[in-house]
mmCIF file of C-alpha atoms in Angstrom:
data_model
loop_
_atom_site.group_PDB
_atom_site.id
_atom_site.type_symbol
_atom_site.label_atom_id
_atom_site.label_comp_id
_atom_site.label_asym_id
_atom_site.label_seq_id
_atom_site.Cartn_x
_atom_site.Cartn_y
_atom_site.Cartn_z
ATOM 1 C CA UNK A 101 -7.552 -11.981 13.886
ATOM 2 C CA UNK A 102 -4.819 -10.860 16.488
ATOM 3 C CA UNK A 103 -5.414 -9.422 20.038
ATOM 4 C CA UNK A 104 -6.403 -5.652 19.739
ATOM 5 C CA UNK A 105 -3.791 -3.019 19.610
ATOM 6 C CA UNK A 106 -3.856 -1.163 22.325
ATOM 7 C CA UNK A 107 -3.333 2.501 21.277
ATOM 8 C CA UNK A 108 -1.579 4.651 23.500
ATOM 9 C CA UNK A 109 1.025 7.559 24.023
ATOM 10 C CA UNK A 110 1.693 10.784 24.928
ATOM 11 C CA UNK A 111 -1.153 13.278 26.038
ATOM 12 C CA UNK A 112 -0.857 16.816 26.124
ATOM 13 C CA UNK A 113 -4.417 17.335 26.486
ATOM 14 C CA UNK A 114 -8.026 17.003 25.829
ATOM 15 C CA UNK A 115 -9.047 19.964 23.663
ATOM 16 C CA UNK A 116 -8.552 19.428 19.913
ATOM 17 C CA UNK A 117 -5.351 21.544 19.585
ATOM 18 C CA UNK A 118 -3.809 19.095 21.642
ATOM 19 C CA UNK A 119 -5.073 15.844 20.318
ATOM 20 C CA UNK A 120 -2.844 13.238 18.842
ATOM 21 C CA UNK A 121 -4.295 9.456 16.800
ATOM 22 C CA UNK A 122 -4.198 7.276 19.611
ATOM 23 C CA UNK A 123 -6.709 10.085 21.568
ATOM 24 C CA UNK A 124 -9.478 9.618 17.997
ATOM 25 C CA UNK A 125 -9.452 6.986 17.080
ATOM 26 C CA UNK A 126 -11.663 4.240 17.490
ATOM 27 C CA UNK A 127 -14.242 7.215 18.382
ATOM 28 C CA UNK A 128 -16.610 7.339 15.489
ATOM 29 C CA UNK A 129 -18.294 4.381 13.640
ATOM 30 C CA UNK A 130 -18.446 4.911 10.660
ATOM 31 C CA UNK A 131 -15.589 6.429 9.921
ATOM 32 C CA UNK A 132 -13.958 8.393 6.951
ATOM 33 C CA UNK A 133 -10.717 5.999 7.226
ATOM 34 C CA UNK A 134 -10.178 2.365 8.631
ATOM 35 C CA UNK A 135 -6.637 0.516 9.203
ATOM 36 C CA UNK A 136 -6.330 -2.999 8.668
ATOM 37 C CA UNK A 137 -3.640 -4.854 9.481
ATOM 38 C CA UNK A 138 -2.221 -7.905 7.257
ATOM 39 C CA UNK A 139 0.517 -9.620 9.381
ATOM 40 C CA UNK A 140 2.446 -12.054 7.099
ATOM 41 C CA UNK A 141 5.336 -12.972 5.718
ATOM 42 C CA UNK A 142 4.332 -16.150 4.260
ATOM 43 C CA UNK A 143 4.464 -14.636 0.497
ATOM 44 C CA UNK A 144 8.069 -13.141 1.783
ATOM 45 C CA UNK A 145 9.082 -16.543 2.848
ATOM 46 C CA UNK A 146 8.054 -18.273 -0.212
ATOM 47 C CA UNK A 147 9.859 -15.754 -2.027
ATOM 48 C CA UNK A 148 13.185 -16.374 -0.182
ATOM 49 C CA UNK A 149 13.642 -12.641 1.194
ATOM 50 C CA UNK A 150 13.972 -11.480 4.396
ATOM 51 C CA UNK A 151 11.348 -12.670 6.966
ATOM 52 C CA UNK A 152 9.555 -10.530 9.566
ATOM 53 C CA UNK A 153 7.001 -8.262 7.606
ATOM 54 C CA UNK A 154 4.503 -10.343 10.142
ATOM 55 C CA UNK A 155 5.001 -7.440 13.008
ATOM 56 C CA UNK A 156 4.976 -4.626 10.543
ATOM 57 C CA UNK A 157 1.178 -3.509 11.194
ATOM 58 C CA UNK A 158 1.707 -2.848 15.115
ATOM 59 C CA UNK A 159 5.071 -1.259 14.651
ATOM 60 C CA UNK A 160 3.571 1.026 11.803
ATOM 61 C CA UNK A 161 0.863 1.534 14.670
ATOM 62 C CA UNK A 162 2.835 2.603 17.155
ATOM 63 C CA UNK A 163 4.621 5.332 14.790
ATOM 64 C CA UNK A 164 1.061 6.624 14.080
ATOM 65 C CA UNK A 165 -0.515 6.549 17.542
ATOM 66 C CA UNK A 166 1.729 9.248 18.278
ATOM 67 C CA UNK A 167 1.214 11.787 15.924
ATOM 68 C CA UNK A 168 -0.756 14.850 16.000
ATOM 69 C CA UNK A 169 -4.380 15.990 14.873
ATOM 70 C CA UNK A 170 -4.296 19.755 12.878
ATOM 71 C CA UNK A 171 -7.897 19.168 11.653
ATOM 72 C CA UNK A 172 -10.879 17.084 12.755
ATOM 73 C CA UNK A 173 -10.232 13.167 11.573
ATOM 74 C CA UNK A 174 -12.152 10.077 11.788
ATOM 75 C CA UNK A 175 -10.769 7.011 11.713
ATOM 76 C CA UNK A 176 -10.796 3.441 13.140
ATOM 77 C CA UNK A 177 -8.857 0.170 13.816
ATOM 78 C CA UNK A 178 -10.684 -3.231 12.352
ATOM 79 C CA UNK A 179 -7.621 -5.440 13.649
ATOM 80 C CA UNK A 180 -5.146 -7.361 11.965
ATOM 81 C CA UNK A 181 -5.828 -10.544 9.796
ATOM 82 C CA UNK A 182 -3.177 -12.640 10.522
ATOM 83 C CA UNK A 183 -1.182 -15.827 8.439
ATOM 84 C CA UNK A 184 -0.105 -17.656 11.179
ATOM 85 C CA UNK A 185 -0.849 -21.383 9.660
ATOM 86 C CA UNK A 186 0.834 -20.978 6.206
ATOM 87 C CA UNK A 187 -1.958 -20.329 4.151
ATOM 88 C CA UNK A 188 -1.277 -17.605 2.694
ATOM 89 C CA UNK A 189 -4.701 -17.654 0.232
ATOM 90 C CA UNK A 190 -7.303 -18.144 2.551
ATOM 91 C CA UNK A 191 -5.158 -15.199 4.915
ATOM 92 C CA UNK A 192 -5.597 -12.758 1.497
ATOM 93 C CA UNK A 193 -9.113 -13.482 0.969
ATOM 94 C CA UNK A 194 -10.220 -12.679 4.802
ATOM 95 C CA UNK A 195 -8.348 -9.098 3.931
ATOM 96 C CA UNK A 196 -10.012 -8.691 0.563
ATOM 97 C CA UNK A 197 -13.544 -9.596 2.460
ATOM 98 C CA UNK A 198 -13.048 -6.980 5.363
ATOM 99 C CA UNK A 199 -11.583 -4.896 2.760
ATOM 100 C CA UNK A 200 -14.998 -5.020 0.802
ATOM 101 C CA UNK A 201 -17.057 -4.454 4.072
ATOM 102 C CA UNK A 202 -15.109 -1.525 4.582
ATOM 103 C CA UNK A 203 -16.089 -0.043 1.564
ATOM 104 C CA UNK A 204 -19.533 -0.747 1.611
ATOM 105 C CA UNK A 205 -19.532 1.280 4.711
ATOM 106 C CA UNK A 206 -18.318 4.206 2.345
ATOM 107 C CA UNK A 207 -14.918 4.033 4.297
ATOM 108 C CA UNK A 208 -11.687 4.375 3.222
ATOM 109 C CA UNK A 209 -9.405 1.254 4.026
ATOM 110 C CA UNK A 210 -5.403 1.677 4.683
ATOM 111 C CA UNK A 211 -3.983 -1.656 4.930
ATOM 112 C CA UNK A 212 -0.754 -2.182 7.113
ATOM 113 C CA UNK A 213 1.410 -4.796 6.282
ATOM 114 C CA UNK A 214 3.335 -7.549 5.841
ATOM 115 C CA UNK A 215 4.709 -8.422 2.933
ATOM 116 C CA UNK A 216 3.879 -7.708 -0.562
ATOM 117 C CA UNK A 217 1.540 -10.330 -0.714
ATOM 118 C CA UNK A 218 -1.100 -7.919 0.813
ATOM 119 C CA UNK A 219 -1.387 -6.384 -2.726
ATOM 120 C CA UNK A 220 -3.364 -9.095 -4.007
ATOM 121 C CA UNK A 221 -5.752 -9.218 -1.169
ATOM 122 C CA UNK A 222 -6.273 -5.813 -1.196
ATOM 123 C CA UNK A 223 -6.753 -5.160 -5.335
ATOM 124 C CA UNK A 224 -9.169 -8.640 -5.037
ATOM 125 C CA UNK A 225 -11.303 -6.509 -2.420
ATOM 126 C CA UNK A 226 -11.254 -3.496 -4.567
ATOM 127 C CA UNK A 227 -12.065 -5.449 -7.738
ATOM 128 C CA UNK A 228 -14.536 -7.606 -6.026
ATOM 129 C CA UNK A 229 -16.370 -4.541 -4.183
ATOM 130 C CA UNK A 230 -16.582 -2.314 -7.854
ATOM 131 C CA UNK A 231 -17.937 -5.836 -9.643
ATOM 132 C CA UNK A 232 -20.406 -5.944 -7.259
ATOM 133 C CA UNK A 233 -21.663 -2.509 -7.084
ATOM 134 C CA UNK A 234 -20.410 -0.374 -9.696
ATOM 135 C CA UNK A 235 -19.283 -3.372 -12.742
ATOM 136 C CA UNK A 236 -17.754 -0.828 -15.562
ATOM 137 C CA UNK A 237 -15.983 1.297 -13.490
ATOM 138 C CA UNK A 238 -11.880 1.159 -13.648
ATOM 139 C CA UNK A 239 -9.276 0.632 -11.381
ATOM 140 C CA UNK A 240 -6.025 1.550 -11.843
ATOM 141 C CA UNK A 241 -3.090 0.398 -9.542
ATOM 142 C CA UNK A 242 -0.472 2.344 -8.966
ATOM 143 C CA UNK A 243 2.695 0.896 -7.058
ATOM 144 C CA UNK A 244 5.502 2.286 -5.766
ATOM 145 C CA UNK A 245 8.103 -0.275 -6.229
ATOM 146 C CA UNK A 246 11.364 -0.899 -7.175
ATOM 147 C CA UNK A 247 10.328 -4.165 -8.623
ATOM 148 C CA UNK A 248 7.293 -5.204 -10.775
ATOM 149 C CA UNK A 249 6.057 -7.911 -8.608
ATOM 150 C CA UNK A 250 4.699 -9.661 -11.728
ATOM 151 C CA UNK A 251 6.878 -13.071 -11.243
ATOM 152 C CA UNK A 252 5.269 -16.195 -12.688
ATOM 153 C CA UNK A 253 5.466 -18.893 -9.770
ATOM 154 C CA UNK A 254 3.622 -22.400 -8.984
ATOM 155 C CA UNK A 255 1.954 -20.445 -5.963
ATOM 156 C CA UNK A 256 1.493 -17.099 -4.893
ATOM 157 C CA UNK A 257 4.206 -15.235 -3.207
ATOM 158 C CA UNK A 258 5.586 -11.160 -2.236
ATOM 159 C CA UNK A 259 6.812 -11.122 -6.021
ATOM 160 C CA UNK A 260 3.312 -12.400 -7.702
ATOM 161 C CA UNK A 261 0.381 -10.350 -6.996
ATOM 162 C CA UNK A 262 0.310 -7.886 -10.122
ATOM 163 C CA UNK A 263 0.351 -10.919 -11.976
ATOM 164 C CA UNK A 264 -2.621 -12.514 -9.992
ATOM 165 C CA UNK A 265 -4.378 -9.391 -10.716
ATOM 166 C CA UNK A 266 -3.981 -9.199 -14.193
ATOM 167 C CA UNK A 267 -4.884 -12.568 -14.412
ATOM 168 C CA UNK A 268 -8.219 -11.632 -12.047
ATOM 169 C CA UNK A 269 -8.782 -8.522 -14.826
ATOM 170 C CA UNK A 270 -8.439 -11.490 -17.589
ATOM 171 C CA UNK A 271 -10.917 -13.587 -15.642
ATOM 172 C CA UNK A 272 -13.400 -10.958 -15.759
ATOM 173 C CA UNK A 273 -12.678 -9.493 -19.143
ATOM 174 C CA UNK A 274 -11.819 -6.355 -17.743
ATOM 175 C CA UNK A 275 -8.784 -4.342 -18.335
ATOM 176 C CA UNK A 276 -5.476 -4.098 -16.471
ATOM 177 C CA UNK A 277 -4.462 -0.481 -15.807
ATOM 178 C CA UNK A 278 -1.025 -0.798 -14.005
ATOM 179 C CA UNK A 279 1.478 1.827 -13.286
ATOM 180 C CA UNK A 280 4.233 1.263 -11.079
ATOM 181 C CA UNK A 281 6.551 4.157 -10.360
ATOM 182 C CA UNK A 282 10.481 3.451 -9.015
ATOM 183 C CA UNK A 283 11.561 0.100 -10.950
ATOM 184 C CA UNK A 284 15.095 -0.258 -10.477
ATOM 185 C CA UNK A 285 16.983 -1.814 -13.314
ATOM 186 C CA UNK A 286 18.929 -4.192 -11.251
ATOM 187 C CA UNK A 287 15.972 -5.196 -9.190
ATOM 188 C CA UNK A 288 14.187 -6.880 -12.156
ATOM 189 C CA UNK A 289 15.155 -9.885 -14.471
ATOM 190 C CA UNK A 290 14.627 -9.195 -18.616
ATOM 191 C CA UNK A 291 11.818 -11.545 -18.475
ATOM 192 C CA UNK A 292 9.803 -8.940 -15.683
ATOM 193 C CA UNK A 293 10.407 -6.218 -18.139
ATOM 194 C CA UNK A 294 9.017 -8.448 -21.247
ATOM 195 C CA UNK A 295 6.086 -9.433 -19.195
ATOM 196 C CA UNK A 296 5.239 -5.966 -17.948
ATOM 197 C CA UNK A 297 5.006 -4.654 -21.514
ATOM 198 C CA UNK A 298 3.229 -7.809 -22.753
ATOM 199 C CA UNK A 299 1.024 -6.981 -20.204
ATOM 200 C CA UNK A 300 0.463 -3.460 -21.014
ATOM 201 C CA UNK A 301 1.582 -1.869 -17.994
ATOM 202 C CA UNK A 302 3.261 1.692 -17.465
ATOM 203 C CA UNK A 303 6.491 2.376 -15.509
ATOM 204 C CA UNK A 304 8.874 4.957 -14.613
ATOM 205 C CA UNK A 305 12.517 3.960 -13.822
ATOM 206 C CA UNK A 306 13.701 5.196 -10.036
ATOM 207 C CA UNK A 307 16.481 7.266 -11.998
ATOM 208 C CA UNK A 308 13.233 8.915 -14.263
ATOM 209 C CA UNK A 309 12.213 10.103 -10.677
ATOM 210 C CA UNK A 310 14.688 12.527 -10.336
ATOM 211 C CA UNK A 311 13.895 15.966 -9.609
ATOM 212 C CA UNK A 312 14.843 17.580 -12.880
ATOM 213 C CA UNK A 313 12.380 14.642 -15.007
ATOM 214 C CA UNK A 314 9.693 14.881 -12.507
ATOM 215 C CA UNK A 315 7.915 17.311 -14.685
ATOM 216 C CA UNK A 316 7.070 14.639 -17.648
ATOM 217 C CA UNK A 317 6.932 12.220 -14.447
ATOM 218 C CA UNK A 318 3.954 13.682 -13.299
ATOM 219 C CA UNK A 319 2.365 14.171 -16.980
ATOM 220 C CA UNK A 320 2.560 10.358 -17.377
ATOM 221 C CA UNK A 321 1.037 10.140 -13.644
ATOM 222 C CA UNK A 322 -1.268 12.354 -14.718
ATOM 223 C CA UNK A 323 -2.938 10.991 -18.199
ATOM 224 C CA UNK A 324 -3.024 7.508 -16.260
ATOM 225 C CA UNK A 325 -4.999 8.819 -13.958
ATOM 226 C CA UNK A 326 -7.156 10.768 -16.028
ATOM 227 C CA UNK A 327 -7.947 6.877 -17.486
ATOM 228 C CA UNK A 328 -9.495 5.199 -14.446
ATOM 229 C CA UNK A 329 -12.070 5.889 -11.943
ATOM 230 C CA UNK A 330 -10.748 4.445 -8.907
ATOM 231 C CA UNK A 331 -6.938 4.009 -8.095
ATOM 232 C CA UNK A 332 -5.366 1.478 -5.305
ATOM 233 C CA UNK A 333 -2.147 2.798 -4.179
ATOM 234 C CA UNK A 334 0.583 0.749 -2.745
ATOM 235 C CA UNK A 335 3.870 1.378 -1.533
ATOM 236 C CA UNK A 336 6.656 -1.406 -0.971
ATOM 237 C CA UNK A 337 8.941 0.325 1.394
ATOM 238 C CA UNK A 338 11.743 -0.860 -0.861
ATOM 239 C CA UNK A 339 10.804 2.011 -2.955
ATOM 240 C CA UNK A 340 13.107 4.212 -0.680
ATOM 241 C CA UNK A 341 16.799 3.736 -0.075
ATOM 242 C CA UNK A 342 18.049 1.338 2.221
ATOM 243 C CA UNK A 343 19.810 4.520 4.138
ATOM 244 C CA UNK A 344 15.697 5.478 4.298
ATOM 245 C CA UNK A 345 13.975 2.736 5.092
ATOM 246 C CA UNK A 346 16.611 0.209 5.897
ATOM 247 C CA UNK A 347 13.399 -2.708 7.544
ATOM 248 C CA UNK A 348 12.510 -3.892 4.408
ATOM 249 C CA UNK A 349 12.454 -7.550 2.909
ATOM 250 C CA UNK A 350 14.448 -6.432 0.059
ATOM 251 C CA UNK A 351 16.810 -3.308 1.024
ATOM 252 C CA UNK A 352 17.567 -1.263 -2.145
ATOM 253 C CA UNK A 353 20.974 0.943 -2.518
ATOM 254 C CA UNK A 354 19.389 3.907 -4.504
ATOM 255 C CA UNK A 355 15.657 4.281 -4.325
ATOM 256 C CA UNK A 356 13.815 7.269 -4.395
ATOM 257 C CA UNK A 357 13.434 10.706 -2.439
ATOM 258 C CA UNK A 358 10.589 11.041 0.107
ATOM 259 C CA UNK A 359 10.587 14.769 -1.641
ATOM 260 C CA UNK A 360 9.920 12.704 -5.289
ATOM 261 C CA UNK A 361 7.238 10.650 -3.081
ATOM 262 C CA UNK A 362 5.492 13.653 -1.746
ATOM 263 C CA UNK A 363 5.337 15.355 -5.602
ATOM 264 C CA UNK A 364 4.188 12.703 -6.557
ATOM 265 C CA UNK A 365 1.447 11.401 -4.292
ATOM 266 C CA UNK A 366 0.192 15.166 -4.368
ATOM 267 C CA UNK A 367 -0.873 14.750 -7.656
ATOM 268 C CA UNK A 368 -2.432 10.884 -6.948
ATOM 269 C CA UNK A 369 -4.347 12.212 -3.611
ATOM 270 C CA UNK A 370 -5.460 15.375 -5.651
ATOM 271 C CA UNK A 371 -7.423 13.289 -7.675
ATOM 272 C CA UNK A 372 -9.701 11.807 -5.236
ATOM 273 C CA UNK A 373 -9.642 8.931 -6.987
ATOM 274 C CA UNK A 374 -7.788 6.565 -4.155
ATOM 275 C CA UNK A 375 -10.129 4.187 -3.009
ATOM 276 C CA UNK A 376 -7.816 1.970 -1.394
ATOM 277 C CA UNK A 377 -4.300 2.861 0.027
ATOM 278 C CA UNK A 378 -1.292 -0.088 1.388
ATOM 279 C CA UNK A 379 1.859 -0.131 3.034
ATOM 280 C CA UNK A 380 4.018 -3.489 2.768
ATOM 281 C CA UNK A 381 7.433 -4.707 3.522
ATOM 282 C CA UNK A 382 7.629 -2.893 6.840
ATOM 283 C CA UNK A 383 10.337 -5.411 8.750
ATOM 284 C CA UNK A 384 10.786 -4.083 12.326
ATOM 285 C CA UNK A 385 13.118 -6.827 12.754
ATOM 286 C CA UNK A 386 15.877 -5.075 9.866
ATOM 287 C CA UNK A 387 15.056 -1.577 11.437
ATOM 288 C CA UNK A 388 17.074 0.439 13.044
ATOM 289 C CA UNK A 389 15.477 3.197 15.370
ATOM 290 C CA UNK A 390 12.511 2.362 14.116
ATOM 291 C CA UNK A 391 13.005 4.244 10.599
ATOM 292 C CA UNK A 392 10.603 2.422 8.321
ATOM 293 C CA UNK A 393 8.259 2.366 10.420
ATOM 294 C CA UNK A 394 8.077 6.122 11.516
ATOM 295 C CA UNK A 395 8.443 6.878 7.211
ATOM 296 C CA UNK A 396 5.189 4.366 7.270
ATOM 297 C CA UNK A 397 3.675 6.495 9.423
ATOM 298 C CA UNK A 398 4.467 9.383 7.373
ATOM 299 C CA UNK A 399 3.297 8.271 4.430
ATOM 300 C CA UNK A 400 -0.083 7.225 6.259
ATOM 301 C CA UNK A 401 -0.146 10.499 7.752
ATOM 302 C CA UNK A 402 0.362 12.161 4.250
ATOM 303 C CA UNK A 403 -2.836 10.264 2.920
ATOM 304 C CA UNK A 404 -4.751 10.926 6.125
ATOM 305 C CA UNK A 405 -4.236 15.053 6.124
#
């Protein structure tokens, strides 16, 4: 674990029209919501994109600290679990066991990473957690992506955990309910595509997202939902543009529309199926003003109210 953040910012007051996340959190144990950081970029590294996902959990923290309360909320900070040594596996297992603790406490966990390689820590937790207490009961994962992240490789990396967690499902015997929403046809070799639909699992192109085809987009959303019990939500910040969210590992040139996002994620949140919800691929060292980390924060904030 990393030193404590130390959340701070700007204080208007003390009365609960005034109050902002840095001024709640940390106040109530237990709470409704934990964050947990997951600073690496080991998985990124092995991968061969663009390091420095490591400092994405503080910088996502210091977007949030600042934002304001409209209703009562609480939440708290469990840290960071950090890969500082290379090992990337025994890094995603501490997440997936704090993940798991955090559930059992009937809280809901929003991990802050780091690269894509917090997926598989955090859908281990998830899976491990529901096989312990509720075995039967579904998960579905749905990612916000432009790529599948289902890359056969000799050890795991940013571009393998769907396919570690299919494999995990296979393990078990248990099904693989995977939906990932943005794919970008140049982001993703013929053989991603084959294994995706060898595999079973649902997508929607980033030009299906538009706004005219978001109607049947959200009926597909929909009747995959309606198939699971619990859902884990990610969202690789290379979903968005590159003129969005330029601090990612893997910059895309078209991407989808925070307004597609927010149709989208209304339907997914009204549900109140999400169990488990991640950011990854937030790279303050490619940002610039600190835009992918403030849309982070957004999308956090979008979960959290």
């Amino acid at each position: 674990m990393t030193q404590p953040f130390q959340w701070q910012g700007r204080t208007d007051g003390e009365t609960q029209e005034h109050l902002r996340i840095h001024q709640v959190i940390n106040k109530v144990s237990p709470a409704q919501f934990t964050l947990i950081g997951f600073a690496s970029d080991e998985g990124v590294r092995r991968n061969k994109g663009r390091q420095g996902a490591k400092a994405g959990p503080d910088a996502i923290r210091r977007q949030l600290a600042g934002l304001p309360i409209h209703q009562p909320l609480a939440i708290k900070d469990l840290g960071t679990v950090s890969c500082d040594d290379g090992d990337l596996e025994s890094a995603q297992r501490r997440l997936s066991d704090k993940i798991i603790e955090s559930l059992t406490a009937n809280e809901r966990p929003i991990i802050l990473g780091g690269g894509h390689e917090v997926a598989f820590a955090s859908f281990q937790g998830l899976f491990d957690y529901v096989e312990q207490n509720q075995s039967g009961k579904t998960i579905g994962i749905i990612n916000f992506d432009a790529h599948f992240d289902l890359r056969e490789a000799p050890e795991a990396t940013s571009g393998t955990p769907f396919l570690q967690s299919a494999q995990l499902c296979q393990k078990h015997q248990r099904p693989f309910h995977y939906l990932c929403l943005g794919i970008a046809d140049h982001g993703n070799t013929k053989v991603l595509f084959d294994t995706a639909d060898r595999l079973g699992c649902q997508y929607l192109r980033d030009k299906q997202l538009s706004f005219s085809q978001l109607p049947q987009a959200v009926k597909q959303l929909q009747a995959f939902i309606d198939g699971v019990d619990y859902l884990y939500v990610t969202v690789d910040l290379d979903v968005f543009s590159a003129a969005i969210a330029p601090g990612v590992s893997a910059p895309a040139p078209k991407g989808i529309s925070t307004e597609t996002f927010d149709e989208l994620f209304t339907v997914i949140k009204g549900s109140k199926k999400i169990a488990l919800f991640d950011i990854a691929e937030c790279n303050p060292e490619f940002d610039i003003d600190n835009h992918t980390a403030k849309l982070a924060a957004y999308l956090i904030y979008q979960y959290l109210f």
